[in-house]
Short mmCIF file of C-alpha atoms in Angstrom, two decimals:
data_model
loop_
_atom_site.label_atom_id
_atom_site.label_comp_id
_atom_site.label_asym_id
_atom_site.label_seq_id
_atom_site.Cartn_x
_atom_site.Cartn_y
_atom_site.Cartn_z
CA UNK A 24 12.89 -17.21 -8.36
CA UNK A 25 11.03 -16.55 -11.51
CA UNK A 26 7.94 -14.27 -11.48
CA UNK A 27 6.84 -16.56 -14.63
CA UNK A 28 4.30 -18.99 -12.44
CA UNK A 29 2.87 -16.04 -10.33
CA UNK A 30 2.00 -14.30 -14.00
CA UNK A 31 0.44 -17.19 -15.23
CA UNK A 32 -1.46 -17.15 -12.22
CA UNK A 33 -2.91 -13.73 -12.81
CA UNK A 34 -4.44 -14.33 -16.13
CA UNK A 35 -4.85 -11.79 -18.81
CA UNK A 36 -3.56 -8.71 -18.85
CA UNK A 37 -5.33 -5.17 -19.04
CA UNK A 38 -4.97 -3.98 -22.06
CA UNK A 39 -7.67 -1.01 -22.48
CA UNK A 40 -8.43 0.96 -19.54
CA UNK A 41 -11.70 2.12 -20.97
CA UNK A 42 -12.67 -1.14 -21.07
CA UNK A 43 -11.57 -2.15 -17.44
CA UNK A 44 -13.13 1.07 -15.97
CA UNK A 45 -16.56 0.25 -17.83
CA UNK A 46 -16.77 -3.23 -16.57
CA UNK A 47 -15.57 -2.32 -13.25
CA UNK A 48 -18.24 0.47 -12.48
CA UNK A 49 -20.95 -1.76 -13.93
CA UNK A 50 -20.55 -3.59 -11.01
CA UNK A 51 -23.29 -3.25 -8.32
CA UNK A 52 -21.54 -1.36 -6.22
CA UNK A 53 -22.59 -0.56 -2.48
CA UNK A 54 -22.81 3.15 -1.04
CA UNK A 55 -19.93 3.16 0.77
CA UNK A 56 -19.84 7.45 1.06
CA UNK A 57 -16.47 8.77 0.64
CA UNK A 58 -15.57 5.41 2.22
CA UNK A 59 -14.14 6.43 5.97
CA UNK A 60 -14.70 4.47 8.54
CA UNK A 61 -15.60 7.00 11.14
CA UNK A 62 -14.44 10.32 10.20
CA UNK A 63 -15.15 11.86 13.98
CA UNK A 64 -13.48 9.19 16.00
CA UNK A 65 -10.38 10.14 17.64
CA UNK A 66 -9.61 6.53 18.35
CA UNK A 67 -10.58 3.10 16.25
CA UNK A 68 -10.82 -0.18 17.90
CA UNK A 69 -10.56 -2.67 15.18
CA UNK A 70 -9.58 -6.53 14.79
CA UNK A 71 -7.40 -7.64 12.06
CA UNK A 72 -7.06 -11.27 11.23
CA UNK A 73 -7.76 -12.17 14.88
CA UNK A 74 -5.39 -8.96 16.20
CA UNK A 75 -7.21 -6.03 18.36
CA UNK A 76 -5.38 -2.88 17.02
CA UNK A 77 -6.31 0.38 18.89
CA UNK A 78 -5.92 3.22 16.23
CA UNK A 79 -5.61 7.02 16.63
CA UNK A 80 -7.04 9.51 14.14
CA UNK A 81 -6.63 13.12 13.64
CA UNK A 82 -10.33 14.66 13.15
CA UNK A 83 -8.93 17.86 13.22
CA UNK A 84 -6.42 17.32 10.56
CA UNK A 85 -8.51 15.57 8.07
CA UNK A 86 -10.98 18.82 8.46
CA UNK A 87 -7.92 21.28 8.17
CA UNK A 88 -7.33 23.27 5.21
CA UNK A 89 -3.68 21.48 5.29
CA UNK A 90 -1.89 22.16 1.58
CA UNK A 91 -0.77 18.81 0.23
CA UNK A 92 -4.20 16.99 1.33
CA UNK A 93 -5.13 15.34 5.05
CA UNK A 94 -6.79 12.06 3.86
CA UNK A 95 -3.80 10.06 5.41
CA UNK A 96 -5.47 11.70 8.82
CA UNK A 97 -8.23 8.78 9.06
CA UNK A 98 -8.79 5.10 8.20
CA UNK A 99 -10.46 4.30 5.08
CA UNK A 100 -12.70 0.75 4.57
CA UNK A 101 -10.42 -0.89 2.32
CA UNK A 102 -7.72 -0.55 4.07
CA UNK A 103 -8.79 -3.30 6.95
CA UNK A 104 -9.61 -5.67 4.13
CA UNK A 105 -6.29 -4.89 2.50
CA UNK A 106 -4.70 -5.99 4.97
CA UNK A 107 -6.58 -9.07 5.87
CA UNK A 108 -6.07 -10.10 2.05
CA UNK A 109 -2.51 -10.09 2.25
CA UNK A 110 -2.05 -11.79 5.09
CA UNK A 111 -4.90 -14.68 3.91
CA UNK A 112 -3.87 -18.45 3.73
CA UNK A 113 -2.78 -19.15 0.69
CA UNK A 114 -2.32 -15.39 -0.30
CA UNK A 115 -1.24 -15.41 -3.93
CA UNK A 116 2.20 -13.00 -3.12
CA UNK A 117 3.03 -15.69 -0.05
CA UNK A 118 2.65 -18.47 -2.65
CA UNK A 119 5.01 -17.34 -5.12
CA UNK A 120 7.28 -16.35 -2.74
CA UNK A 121 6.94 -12.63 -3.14
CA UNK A 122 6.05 -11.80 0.20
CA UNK A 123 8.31 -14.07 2.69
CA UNK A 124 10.65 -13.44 5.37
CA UNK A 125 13.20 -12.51 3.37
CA UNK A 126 11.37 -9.88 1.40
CA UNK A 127 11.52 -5.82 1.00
CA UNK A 128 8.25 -3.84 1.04
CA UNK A 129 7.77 -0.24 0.75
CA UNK A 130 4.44 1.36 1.36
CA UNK A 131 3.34 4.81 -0.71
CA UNK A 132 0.63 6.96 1.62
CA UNK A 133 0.86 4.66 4.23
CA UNK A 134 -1.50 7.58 6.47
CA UNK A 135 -1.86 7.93 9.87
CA UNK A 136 -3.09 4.12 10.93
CA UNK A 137 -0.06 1.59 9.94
CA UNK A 138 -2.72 -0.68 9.71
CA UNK A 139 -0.82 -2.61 6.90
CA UNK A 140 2.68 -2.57 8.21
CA UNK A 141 1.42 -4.04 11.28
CA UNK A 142 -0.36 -6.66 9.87
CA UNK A 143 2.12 -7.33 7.11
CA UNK A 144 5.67 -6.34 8.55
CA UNK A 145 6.04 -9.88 10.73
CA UNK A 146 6.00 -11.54 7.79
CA UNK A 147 8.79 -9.51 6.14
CA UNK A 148 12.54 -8.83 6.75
CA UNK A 149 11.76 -5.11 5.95
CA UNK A 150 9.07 -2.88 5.83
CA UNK A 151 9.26 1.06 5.15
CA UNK A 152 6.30 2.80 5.40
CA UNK A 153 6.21 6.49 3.87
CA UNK A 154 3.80 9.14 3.68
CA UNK A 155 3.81 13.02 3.52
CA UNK A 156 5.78 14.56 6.74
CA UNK A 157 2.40 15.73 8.54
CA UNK A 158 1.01 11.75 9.14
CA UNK A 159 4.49 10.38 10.57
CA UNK A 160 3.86 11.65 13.97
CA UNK A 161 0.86 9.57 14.14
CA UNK A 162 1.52 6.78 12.21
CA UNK A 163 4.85 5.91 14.92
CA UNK A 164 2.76 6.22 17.61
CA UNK A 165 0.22 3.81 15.91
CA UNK A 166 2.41 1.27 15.20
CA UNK A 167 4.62 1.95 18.55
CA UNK A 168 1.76 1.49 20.53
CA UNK A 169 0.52 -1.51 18.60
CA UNK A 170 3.52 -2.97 18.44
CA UNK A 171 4.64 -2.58 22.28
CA UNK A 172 0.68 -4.12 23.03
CA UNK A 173 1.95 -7.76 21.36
CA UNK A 174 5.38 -8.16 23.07
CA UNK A 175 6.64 -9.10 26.42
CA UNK A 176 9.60 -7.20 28.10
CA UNK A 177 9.75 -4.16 26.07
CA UNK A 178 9.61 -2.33 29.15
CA UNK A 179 12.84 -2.83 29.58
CA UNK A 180 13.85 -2.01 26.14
CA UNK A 181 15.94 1.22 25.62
CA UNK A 182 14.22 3.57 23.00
CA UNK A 183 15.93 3.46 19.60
CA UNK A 184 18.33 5.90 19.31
CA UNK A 185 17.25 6.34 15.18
CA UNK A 186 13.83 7.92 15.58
CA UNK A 187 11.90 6.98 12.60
CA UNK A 188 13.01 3.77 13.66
CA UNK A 189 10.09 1.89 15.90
CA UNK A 190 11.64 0.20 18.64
CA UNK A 191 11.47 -3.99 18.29
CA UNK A 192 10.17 -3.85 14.96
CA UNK A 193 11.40 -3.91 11.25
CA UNK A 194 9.26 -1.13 10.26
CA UNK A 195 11.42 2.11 9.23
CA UNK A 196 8.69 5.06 8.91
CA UNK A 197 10.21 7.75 6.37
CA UNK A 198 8.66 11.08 4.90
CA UNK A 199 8.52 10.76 0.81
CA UNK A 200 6.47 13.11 -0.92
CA UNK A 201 5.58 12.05 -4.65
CA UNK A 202 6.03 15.80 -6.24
CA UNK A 203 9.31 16.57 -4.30
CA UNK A 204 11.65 14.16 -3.29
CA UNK A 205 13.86 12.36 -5.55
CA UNK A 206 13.27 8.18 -5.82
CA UNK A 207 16.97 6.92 -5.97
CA UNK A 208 18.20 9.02 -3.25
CA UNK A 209 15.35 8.23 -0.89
CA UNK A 210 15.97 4.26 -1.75
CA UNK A 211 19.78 4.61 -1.09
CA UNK A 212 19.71 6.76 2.38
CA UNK A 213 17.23 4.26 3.55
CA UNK A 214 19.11 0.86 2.86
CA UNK A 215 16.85 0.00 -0.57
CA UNK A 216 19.62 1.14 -2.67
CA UNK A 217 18.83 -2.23 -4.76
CA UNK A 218 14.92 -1.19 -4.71
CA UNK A 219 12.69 -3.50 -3.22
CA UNK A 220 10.32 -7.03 -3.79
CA UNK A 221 7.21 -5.25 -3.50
CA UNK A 222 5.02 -1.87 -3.56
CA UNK A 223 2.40 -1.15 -1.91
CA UNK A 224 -0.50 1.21 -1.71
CA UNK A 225 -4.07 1.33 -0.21
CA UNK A 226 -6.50 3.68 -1.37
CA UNK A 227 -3.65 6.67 -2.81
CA UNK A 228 -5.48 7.86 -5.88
CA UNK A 229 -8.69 10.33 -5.17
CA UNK A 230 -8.00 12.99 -7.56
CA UNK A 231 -6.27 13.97 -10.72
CA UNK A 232 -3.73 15.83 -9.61
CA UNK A 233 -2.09 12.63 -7.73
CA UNK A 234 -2.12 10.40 -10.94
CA UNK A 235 0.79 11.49 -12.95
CA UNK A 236 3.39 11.94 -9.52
CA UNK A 237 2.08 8.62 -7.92
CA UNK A 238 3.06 6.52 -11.04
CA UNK A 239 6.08 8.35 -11.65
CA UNK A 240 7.14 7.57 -8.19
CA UNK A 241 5.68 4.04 -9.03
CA UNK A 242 7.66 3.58 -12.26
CA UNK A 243 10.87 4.83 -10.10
CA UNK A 244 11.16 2.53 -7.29
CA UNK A 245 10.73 -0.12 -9.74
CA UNK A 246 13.23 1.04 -12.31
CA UNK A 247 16.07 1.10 -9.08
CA UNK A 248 15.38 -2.69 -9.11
CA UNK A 249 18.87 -4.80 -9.79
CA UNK A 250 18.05 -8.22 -9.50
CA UNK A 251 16.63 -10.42 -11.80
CA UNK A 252 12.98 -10.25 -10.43
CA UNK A 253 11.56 -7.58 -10.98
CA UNK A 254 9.16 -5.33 -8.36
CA UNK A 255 5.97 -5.92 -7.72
CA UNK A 256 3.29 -3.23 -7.33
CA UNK A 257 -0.05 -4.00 -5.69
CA UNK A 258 -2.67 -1.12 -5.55
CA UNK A 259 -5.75 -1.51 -3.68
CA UNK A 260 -8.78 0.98 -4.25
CA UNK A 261 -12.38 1.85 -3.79
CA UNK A 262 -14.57 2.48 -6.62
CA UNK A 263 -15.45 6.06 -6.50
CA UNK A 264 -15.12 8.52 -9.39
CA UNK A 265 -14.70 6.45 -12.83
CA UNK A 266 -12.97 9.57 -14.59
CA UNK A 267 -10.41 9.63 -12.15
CA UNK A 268 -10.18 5.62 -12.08
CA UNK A 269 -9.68 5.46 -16.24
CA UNK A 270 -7.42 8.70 -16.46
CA UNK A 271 -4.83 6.54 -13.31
CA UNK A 272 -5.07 3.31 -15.34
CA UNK A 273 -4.28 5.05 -18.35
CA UNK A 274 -0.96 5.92 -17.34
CA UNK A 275 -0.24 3.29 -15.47
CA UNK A 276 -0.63 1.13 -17.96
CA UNK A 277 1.59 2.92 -20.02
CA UNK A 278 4.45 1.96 -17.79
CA UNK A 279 3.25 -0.97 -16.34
CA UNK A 280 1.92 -4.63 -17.31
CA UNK A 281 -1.27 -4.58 -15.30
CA UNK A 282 -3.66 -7.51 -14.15
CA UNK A 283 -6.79 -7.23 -11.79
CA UNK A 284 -6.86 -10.16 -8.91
CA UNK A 285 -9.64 -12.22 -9.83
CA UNK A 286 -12.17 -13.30 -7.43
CA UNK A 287 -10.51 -16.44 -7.17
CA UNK A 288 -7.83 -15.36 -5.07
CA UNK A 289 -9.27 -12.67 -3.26
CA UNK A 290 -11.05 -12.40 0.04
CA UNK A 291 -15.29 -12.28 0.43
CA UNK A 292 -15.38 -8.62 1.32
CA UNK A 293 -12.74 -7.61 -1.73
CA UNK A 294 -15.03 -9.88 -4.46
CA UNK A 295 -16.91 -8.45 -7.37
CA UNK A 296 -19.15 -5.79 -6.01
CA UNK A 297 -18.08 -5.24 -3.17
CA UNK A 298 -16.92 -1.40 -4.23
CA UNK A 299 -13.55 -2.28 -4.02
CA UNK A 300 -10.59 -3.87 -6.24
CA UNK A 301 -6.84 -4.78 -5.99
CA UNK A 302 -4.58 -4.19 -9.14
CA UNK A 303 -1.08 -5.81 -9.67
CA UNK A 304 1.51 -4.32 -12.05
CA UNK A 305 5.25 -5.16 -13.21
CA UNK A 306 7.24 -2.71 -14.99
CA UNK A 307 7.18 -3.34 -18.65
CA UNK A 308 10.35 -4.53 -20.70
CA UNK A 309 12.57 -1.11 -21.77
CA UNK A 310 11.47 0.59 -18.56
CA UNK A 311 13.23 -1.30 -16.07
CA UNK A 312 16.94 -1.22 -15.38
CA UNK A 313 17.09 -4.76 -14.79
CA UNK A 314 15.07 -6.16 -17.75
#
């Protein structure tokens, strides 16, 4: 299926990222703080498209002076209202087929919660979720738990014998770190060898230092695509520092055609100033393998 319609759909592209991050923090945008939702609760009760999720944090982790950064330890805003969006009727990536039950999704910083896969994962044939080593603990017992809470007879279900594997689900949690590990080889030990329909990532880019390795690893897992559509990248953020916002769009658009969803086909709480946005890109000709 041709990505041509869903393209069309988006509307004009971004082509100065000045430009975007002007008109973007013009916006009246709400205090949202550094945007947790409660950065001392050990345990979130939350409801996501009509689904109760009960979600551990790690207080202590997110307060640790852990190299490598502990965000991942605690649910941010967006993230809820991530979610929601892309499981909305008449979701823009459902209607052009990008997200069916057929479809590949792999998720960069997924963090502690697995709020996403859970929500997103049953409408998938595969979901990986990855994240720096420290938040996998967590994150399989979030989605284990979750998981176990919406089906019938798994009491009687033998533990899977592949650990990062959660039991009656299609969602494979893996380690990748964006500085270390290498792209390809991570795709091909974890049955992506042919890359994947979609990329995900929910609120990844806080600082400088992240830009440059989170689009590389981007631009990577896009390039391992071999079939004739190409990967889809949808970043959701919160508007918080507008250097760091223009200096990630910058190179990202260097690598990547780049469209913001328009209010039309988002969700009330994701709208024009609410403090947050969602950004779609496709790999530009002469990057990709595939093109």
């Amino acid at each position: 299926m041709s990505l041509a319609p869903f393209i069309t759909q988006l509307g004009a592209e971004i082509e100065d990222a000045s430009e975007e991050t002007f008109l973007l923090f013009s916006q009246d945008i709400p205090s949202q703080n550094l945007g947790i939702i409660d950065s001392q609760a050990p345990l979130l009760e939350l409801s996501i498209a009509s689904r109760d999720l009960s979600i551990k944090q790690s207080p202590t982790v997110l307060n640790s002076a852990r190299g490598g950064g502990t965000t991942g330890a605690v649910v941010w805003k967006v993230t809820p209202r991530f979610a929601e969006w892309l499981i909305s009727p008449g979701n823009l990536l459902a209607r052009h087929g990008i997200v069916s039950p057929e479809s590949s999704v792999l998720e960069l910083g997924c963090g502690i919660a697995g709020i996403v896969p859970l929500t997103l994962a049953p409408l998938v044939q595969q979901y990986i979720a990855t994240d720096q080593a420290y938040a996998l603990k967590l994150l399989k017992e979030n989605i284990d738990q979750n998981t176990a809470s919406t089906q019938t007879g798994t009491k009687n279900k033998k533990p899977s014998k592949r650990a990062n594997v959660v039991p009656s689900s299609n969602i494979q949690i893996e380690s990748l770190d964006w500085e270390i590990d290498d792209v390809n080889s991570f795709l091909k030990s974890n049955n992506a060898p042919e890359g994947v329909d979609l990329v995900i990532a929910c609120d990844c880019i806080y600082n400088y230092a992240l830009i440059k390795p989170f689009v590389q690893t981007c631009v990577d897992i896009c390039r391992s695509r071999t079939g004739e559509r190409p990967t889809v990248c949808v970043i959701a953020q919160q508007l918080r520092q507008p250097d760091v916002f223009e200096e990630w769009l910058e190179e990202f658009n260097k690598h990547f055609r780049t469209w913001r969803v328009s209010d039309e086909a988002l969700t009330d709480d994701l709208k024009e100033n609410s403090g947050f946005m969602i950004h779609i890109g496709i790999l530009r000709q002469g990057e990709s393998m595939a093109a």
